[in-house]
One Martini backbone bead per residue (centre of mass of N, CA, C, O) as a GRO file, in nm:
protein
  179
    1UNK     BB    1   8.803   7.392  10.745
    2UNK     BB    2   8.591   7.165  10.624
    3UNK     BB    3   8.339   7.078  10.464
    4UNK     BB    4   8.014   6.986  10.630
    5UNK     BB    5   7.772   6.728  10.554
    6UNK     BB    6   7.455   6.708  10.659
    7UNK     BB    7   7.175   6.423  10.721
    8UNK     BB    8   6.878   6.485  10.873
    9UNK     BB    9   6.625   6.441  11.069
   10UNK     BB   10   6.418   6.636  11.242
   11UNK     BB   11   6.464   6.395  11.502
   12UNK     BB   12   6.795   6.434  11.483
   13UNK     BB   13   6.774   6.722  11.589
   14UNK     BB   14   6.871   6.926  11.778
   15UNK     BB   15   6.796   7.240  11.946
   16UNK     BB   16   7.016   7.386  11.890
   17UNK     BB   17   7.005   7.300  11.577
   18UNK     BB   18   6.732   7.446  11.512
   19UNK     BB   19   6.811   7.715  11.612
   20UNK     BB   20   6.987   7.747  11.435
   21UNK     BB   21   6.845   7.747  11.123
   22UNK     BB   22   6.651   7.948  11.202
   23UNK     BB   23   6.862   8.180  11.229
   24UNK     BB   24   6.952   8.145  10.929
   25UNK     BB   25   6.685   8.205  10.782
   26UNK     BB   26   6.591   8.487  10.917
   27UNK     BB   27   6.842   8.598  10.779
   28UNK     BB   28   6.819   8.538  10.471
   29UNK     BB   29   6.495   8.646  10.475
   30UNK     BB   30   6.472   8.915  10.598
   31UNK     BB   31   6.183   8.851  10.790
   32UNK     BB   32   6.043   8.642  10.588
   33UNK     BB   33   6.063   8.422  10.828
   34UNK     BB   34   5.821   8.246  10.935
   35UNK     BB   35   5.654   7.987  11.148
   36UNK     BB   36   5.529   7.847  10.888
   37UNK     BB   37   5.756   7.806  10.713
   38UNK     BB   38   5.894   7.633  10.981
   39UNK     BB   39   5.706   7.410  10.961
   40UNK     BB   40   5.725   7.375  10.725
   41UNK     BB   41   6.055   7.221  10.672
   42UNK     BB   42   5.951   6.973  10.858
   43UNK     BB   43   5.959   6.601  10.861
   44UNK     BB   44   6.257   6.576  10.700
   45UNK     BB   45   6.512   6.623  10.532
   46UNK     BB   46   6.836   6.760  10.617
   47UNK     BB   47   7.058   6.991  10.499
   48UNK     BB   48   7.386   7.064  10.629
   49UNK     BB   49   7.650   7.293  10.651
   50UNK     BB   50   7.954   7.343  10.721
   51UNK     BB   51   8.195   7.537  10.883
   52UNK     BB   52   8.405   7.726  11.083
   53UNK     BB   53   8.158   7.904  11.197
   54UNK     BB   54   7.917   7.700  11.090
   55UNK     BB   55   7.627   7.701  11.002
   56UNK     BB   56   7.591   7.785  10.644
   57UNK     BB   57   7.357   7.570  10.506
   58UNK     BB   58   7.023   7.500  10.400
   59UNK     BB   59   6.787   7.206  10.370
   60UNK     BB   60   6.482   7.061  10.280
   61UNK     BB   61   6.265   6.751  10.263
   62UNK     BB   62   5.945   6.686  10.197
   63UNK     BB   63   5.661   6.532  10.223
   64UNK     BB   64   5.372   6.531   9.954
   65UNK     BB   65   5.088   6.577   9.783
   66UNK     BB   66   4.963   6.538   9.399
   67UNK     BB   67   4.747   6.621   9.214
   68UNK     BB   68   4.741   6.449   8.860
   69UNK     BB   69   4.591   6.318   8.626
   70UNK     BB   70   4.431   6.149   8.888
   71UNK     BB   71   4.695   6.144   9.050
   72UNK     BB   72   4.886   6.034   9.349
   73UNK     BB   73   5.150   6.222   9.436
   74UNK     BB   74   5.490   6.207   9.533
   75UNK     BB   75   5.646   6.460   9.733
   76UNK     BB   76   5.930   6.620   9.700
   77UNK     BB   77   5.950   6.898   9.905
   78UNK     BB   78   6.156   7.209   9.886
   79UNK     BB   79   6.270   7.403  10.204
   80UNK     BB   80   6.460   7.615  10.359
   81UNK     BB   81   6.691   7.760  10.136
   82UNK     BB   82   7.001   7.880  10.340
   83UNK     BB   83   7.231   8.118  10.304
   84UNK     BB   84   7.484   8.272  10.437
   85UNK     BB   85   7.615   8.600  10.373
   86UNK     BB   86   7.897   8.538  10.327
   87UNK     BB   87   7.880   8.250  10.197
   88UNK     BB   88   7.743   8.350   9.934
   89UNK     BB   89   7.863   8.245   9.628
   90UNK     BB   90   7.999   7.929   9.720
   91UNK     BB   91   7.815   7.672   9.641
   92UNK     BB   92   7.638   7.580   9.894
   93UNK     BB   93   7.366   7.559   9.749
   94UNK     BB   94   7.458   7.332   9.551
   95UNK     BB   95   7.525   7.133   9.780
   96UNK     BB   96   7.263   7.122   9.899
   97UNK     BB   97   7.077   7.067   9.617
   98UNK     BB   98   7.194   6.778   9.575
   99UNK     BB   99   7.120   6.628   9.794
  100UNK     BB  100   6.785   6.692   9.759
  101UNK     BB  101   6.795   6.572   9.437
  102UNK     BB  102   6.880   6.272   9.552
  103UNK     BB  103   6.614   6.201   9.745
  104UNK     BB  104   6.392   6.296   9.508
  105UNK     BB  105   6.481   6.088   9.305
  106UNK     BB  106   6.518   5.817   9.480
  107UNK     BB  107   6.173   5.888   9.671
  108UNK     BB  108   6.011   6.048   9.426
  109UNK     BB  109   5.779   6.124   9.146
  110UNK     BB  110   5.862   6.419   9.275
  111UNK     BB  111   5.960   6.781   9.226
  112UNK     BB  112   5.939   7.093   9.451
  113UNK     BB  113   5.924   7.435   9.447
  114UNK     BB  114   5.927   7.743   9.600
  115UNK     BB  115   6.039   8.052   9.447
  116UNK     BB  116   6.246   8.321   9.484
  117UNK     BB  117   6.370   8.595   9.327
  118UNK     BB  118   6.649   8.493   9.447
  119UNK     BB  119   6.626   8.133   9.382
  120UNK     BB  120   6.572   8.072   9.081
  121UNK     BB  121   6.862   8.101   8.944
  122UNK     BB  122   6.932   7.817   9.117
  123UNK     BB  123   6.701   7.621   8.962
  124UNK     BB  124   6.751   7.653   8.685
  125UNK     BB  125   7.035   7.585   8.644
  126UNK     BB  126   6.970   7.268   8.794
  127UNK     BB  127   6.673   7.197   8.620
  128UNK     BB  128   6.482   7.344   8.708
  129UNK     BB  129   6.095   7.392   8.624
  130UNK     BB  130   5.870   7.592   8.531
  131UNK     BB  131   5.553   7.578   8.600
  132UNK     BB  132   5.315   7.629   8.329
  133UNK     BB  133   5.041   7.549   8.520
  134UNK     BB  134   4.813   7.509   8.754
  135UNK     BB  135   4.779   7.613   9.072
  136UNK     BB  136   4.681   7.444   9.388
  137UNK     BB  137   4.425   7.333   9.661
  138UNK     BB  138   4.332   7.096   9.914
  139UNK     BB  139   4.075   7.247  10.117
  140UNK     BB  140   3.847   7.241  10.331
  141UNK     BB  141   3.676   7.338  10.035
  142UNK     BB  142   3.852   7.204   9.838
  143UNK     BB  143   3.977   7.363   9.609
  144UNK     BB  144   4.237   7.617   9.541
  145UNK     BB  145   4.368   7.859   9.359
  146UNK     BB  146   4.724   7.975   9.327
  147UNK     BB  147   4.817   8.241   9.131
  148UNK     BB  148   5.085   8.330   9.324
  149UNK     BB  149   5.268   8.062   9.224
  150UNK     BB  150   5.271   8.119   8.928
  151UNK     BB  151   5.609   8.125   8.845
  152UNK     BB  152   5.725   7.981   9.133
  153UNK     BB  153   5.711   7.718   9.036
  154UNK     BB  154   5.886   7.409   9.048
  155UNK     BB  155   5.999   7.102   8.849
  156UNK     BB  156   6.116   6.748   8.924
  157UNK     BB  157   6.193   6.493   8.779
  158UNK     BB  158   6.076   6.131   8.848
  159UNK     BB  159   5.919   5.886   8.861
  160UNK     BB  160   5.639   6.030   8.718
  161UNK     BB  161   5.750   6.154   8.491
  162UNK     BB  162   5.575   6.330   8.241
  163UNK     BB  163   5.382   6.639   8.236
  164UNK     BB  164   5.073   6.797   8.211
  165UNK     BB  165   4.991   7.161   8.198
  166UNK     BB  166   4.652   7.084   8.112
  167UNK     BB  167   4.708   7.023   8.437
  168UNK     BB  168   4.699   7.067   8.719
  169UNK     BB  169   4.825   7.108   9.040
  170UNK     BB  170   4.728   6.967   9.363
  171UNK     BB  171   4.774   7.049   9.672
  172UNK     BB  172   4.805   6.987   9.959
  173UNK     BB  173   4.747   7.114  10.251
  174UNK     BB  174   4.884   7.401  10.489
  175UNK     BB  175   4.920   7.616  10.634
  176UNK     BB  176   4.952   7.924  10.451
  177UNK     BB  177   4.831   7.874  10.170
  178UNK     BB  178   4.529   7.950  10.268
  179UNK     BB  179   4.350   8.281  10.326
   0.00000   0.00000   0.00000
């Protein structure tokens, strides 16, 4: 069969589809991947590839507002990026991250993205940058800097232009952002 690539709104997703990512994501982060983690993922565009065993990667891309030299940006947040463990390094991941990337490119002003040390080296080489200023967020008690984001924030220019690193980035606020 065929690689079959799927994208579709988090509404447009049926329970079967949604509990399949799931439990993909579950195995991919093995255990790191909590119930906050699959909320970020949820209310934006999904990209899912199939193989002949059933869904192989997923990711979402999600719209986030950033805060950066006085400006409100418009950001696809990409999150929940997860390749079943049989078939990483089959270049799933970049099939996933490319439809990503043109929607983040066609559609917002930024792209950004939490990378862990195992998914840096896939969003490096596709040409995000990690972010080399601070980042924050805007909680319910005021802007909040985030300084164990630093370093693994990565970004990727769209429609905003480039930005100026002597500027923090503040992010819109999330349950699990702020502890």
């Amino acid at each position: 069969m065929a690689l079959r690539l799927r994208t579709a709104h988090t509404v447009d997703l049926t329970a079967a589809e949604l509990r399949s990512v799931r439990a993909l994501l579950d195995d991919a982060f093995e255990g790191g991947f909590d119930d906050e983690d699959w909320d970020h993922g949820l209310g934006g565009l999904h990209v899912l590839v199939y193989d002949a065993r059933g869904l192989a990667a997923h990711g979402s891309v999600i719209q986030r507002r950033v805060l950066h030299r006085g400006r409100s940006l418009r950001v696809g947040y990409v999150e929940a990026v997860g390749v079943r463990a049989e078939a990483r390094r089959s270049g799933l991941g970049g099939r996933v991250m490319a439809e990503l990337e043109r929607i983040v490119e066609g559609a917002y002003d930024l792209g950004a993205l939490s990378a862990s040390e195992k998914g840096a080296a896939l969003y490096a080489a596709r040409g995000w940058q990690v972010w080399p200023g601070r980042i924050g967020v805007l909680g319910p008690g005021g802007i909040v800097r985030l300084p164990e984001e630093e370093g693994s924030t990565f970004v990727r220019a769209a429609g905003a232009g480039p930005l100026d690193p002597a500027y923090d980035l503040v992010f819109d606020w999330r349950d699990g952002d702020v502890l």
